[in-house]
XYZ file of C-alpha atoms in Angstrom:
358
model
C 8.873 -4.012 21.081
C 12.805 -4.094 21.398
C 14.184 -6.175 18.389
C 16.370 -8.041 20.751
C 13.085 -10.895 20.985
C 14.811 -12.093 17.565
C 16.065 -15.862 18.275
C 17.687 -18.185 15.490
C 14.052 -19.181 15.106
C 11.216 -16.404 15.766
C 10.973 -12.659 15.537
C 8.329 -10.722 17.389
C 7.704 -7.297 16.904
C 4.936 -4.877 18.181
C 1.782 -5.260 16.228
C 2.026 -3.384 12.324
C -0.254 -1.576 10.407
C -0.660 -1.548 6.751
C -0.708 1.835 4.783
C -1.870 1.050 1.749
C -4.529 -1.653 1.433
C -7.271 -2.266 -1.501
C -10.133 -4.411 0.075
C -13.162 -3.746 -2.475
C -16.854 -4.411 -1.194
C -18.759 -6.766 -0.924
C -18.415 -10.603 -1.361
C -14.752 -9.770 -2.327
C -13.880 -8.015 0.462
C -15.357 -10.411 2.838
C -13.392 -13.253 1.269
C -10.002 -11.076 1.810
C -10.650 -8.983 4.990
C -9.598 -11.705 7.805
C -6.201 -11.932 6.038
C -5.189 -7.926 7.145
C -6.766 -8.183 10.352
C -4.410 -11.503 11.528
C -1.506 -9.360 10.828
C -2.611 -5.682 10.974
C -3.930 -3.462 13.422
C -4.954 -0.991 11.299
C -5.060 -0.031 7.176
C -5.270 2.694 4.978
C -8.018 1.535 2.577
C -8.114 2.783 -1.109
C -11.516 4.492 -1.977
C -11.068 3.155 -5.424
C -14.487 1.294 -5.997
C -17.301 1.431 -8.124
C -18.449 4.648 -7.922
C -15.289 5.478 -5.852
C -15.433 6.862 -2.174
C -16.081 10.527 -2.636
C -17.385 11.594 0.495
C -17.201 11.370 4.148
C -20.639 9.431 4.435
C -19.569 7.101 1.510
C -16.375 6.606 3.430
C -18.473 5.946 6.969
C -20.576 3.616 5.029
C -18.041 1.541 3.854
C -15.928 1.630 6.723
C -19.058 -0.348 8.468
C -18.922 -2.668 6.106
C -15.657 -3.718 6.254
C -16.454 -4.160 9.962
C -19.291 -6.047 9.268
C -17.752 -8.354 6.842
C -14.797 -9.054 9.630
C -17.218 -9.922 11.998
C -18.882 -12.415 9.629
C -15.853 -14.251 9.069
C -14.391 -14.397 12.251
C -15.692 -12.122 15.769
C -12.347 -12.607 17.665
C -10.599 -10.666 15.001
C -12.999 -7.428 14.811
C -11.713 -5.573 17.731
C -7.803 -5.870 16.733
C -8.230 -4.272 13.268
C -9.418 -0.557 12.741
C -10.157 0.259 8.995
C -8.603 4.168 8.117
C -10.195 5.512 5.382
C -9.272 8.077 2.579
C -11.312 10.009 0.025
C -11.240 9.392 -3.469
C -9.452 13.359 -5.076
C -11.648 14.156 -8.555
C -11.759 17.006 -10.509
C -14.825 18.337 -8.341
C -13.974 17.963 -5.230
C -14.299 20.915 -3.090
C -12.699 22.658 0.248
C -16.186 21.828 2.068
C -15.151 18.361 1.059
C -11.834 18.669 2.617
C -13.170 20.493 5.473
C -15.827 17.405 6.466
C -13.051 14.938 6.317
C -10.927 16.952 8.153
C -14.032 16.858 11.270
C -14.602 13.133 10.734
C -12.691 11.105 12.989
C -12.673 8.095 10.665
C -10.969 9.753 7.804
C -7.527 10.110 7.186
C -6.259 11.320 3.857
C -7.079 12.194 -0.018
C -5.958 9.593 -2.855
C -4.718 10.919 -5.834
C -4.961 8.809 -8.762
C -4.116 10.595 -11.980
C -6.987 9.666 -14.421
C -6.434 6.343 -15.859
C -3.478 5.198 -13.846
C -4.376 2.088 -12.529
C -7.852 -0.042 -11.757
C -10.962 1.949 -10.976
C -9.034 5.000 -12.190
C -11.247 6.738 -14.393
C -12.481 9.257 -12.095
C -9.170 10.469 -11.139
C -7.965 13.750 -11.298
C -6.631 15.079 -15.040
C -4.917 18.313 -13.781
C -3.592 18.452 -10.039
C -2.197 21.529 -10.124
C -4.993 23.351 -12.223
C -7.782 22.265 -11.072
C -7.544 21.217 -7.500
C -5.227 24.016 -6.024
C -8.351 25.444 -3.694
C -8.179 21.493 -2.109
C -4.623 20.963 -2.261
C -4.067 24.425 0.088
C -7.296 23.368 2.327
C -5.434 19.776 2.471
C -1.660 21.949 3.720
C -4.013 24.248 6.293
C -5.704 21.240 7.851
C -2.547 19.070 8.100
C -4.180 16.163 5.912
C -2.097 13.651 3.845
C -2.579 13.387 0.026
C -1.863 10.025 -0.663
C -0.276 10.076 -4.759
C -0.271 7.198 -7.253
C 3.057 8.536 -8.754
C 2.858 7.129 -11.987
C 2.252 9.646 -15.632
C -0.646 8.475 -17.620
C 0.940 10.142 -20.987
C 0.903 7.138 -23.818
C 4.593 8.351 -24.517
C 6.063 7.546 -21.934
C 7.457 4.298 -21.173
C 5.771 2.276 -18.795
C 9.163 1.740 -16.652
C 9.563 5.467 -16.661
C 6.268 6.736 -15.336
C 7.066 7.152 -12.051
C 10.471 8.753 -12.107
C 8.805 11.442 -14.834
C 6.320 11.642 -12.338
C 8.772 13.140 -9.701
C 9.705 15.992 -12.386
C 6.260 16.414 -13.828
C 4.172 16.426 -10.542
C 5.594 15.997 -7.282
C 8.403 18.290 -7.449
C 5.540 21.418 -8.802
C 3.252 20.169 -6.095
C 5.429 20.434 -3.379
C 6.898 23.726 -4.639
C 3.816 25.265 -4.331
C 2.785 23.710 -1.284
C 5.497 22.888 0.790
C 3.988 22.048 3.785
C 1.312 19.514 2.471
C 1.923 16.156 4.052
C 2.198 13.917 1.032
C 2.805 10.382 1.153
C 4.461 8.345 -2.330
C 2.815 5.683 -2.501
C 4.465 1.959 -3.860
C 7.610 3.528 -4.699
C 9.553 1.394 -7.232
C 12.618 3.104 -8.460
C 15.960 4.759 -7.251
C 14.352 8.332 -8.595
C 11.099 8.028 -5.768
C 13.494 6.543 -3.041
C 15.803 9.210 -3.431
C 13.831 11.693 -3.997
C 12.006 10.825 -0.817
C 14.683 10.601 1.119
C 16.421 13.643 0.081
C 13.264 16.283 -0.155
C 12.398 18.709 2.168
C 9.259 19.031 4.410
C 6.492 16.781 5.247
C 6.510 13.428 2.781
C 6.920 9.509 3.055
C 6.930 6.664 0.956
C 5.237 3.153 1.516
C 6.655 0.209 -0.508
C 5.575 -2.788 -1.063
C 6.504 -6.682 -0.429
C 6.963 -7.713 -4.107
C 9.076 -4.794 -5.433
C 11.035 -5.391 -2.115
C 11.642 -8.763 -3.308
C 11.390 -9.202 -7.000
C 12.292 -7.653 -10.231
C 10.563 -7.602 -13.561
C 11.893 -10.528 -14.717
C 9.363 -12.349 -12.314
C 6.916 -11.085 -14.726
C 8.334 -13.191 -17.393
C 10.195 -16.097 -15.940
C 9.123 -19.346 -18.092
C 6.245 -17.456 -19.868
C 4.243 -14.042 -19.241
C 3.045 -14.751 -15.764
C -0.020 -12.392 -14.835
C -0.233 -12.415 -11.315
C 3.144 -10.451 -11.121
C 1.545 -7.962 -12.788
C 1.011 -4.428 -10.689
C 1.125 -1.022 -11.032
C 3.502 0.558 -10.874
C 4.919 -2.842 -12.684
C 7.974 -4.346 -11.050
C 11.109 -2.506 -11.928
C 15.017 -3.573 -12.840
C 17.156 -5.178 -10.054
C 18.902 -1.680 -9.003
C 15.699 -0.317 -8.617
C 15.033 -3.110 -6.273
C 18.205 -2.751 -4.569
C 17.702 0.993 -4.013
C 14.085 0.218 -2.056
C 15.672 -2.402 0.319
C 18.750 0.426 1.189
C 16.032 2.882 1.962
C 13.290 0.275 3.744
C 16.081 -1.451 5.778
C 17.676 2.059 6.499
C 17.377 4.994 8.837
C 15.517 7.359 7.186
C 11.933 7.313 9.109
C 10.332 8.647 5.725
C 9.768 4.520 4.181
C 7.042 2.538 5.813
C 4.781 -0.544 5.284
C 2.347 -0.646 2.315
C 1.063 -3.728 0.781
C -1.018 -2.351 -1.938
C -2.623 -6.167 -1.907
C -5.103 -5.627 -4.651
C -7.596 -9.109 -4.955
C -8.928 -9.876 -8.899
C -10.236 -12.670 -9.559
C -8.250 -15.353 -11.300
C -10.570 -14.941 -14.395
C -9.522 -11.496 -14.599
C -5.800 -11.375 -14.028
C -5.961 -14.860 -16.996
C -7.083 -13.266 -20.097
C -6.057 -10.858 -23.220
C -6.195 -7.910 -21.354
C -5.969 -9.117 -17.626
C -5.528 -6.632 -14.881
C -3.094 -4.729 -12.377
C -2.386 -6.072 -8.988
C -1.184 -8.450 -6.723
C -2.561 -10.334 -3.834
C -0.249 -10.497 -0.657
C -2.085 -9.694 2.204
C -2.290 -13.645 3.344
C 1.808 -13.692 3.377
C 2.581 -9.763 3.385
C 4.834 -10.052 6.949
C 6.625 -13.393 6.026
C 7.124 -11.619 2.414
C 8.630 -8.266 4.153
C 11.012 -10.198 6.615
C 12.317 -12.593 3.913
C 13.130 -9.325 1.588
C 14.782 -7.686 4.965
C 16.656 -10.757 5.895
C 18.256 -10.887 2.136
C 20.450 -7.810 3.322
C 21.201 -9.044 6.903
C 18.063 -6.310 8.182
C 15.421 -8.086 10.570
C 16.421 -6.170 13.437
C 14.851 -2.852 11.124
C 11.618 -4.719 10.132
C 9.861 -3.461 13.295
C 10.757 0.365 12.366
C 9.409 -0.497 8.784
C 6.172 -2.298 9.837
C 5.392 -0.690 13.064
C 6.995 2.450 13.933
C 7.522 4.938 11.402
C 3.742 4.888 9.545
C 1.981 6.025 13.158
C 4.907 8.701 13.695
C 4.003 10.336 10.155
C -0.023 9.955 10.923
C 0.484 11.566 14.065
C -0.690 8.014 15.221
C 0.034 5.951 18.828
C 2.231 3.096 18.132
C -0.426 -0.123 18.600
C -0.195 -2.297 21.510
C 0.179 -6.219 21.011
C 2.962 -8.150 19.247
C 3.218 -10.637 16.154
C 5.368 -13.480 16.200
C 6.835 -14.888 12.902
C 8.578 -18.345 12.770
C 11.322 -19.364 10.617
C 9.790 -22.338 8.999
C 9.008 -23.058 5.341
C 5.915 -21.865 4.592
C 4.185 -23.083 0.302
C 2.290 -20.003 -0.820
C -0.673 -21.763 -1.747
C -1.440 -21.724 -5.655
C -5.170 -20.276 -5.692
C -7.690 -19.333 -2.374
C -11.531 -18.916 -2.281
C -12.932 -16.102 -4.053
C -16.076 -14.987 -5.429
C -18.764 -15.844 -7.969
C -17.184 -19.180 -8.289
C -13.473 -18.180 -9.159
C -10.415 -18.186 -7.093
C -7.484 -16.088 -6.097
C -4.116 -16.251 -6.847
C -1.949 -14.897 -4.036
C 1.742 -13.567 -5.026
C 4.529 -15.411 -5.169
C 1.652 -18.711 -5.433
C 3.211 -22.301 -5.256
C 6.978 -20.981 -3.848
C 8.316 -21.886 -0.630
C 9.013 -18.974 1.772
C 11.325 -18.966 4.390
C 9.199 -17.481 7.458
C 5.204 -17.472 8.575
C 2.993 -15.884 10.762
C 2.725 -17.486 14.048
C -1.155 -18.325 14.173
């Protein structure tokens, strides 16, 4: 939809998709599902559970229940949102692996998570380029997208660092050797992964997401440490920030839409040793076309959200429209969750300056 439906007031642009989502099973993901499907068509969901999504029946299993648990909460919404699914990358997975998903019209990509990176981690892989080099050239033949947490596990490195050593370490060797292996970069957070991005050759994109469009780490720490800014990759200084708005508001048609919304329960995130990840999926557009607005950019939040993500997945654009209003909208300071806990979205308790149009 032509950008030109902006008014002082609203902004409608074709329906968007979200390429990075983290719905878990279960009663936590039918507490969370609705809130993708009333903005999304469609979402790349993380295969990150317990035991992760290996295979292409694991992956067809739990892309029914995700259907399942959007019907139960609401019918009207089923048919607008289409779950995409990925395969979790391990040590042991094999080119018949790759070959399955590659004949299974419901998956869509390999996740790499480098062992120990992030939540539900532990199964990643512990030596891309060593021991997954069969996959990785099945992967380039059969034109299907590794997905790549680009963060360094090594305990020396500092935690800010990780993802820029990441781009010397990994992705540069991986895409030397396999140049024509769609990859996409996922959550970039620093000038290094934008630029690199932008500047490398062949097939590869980067999703980003709303809060390192629109905060820095000093969120984490602002009156106290504050746990529900916590992610990974963790928020990054201010010129990192700066450098992920030049590239998302730009354009380059390499930077798309990826939420990485990741619900934990309150009781988690609230202790000595609380987890990574922040929930945004309730607020994710109104987050997106606040952070484009700060730099004068809503008439690009349609490429961003809607446009560029299908043209990399070799995807139609999706039919339909969203409307968001420019109207103060109170992030709500906890929502429903599970076993008798609650959720605390991002940003929780802070006034934004656009909704969704219900």
């Amino acid at each position: 939809m032509n950008p030109t439906s902006q008014t002082p007031s609203t902004l409608t642009i074709r329906r968007p998709d979200d390429w990075h989502l983290h719905l878990r099973d279960g009663d936590a993901l039918r507490a969370v599902v609705a809130d993708t499907a009333r903005q999304f068509s469609r979402a790349i969901i993380m295969p990150n559970l317990r035991p992760p999504v290996t295979t292409v029946e694991q992956a067809v299993a739990y892309r029914n229940q995700i259907l399942k648990a959007l019907q139960q909460r609401d019918e009207e919404l089923s048919y607008k949102f289409e779950p995409l699914m990925t395969l979790y990358l391990t040590d042991n997975t094999s080119v018949d692996d790759v070959q399955a998903a590659a004949s299974c019209e419901h998956v869509y990509a390999f996740k790499l998570y480098p062992a120990g990176a992030t939540t539900n981690s532990d199964s990643g892989v512990t030596d891309l380029l060593g021991k997954c080099r069969a996959v990785l050239d099945a992967m380039q033949r059969l034109r299907i997208p590794l997905l790549v947490h680009g963060e360094v596990t090594d305990p020396n490195v500092d935690v800010f660092d990780r993802e820029a050593v990441f781009v010397d370490r990994v992705m540069i060797p991986l895409r030397k050797d396999f140049p024509e292996l769609k990859v996409v970069f996922e959550h970039i957070t620093t000038r290094d992964g934008a630029h690199y991005v932008r500047d490398a050759q062949g097939p590869i994109a980067a999703t980003i997401t709303p809060q390192h469009l629109m905060y820095n780490r000093n969120a984490i720490f602002q009156g106290g440490l504050r746990p529900h800014w916590y992610c990974l990759p963790i928020l990054k200084r201010e010129l990192h920030r700066q450098a992920l708005l030049e590239v998302a508001t730009g354009d380059s048609p390499r930077f798309f839409l990826g939420t990485d919304s990741a619900p934990h329960a309150r009781g988690l995130k609230e202790q000595d040793c609380g987890c990574a990840g922040c929930y945004n999926a309730l607020h994710a557009m109104a987050l997106y076309a606040q952070a484009f607005e700060s730099v004068g950019r809503l008439d690009r939040l349609e490429a961003f959200a809607s446009l560029r993500g299908p043209a990399f997945y070799d995807l139609p654009v999706n039919d339909g429209s969203i409307t968001l209003i420019r109207q103060s909208y109170v992030v709500p300071e906890e929502l429903p969750y599970i076993d008798g806990d609650t959720l605390v979205p991002l940003a929780a308790g802070q006034a934004l300056t656009w909704r969704l149009q219900p």
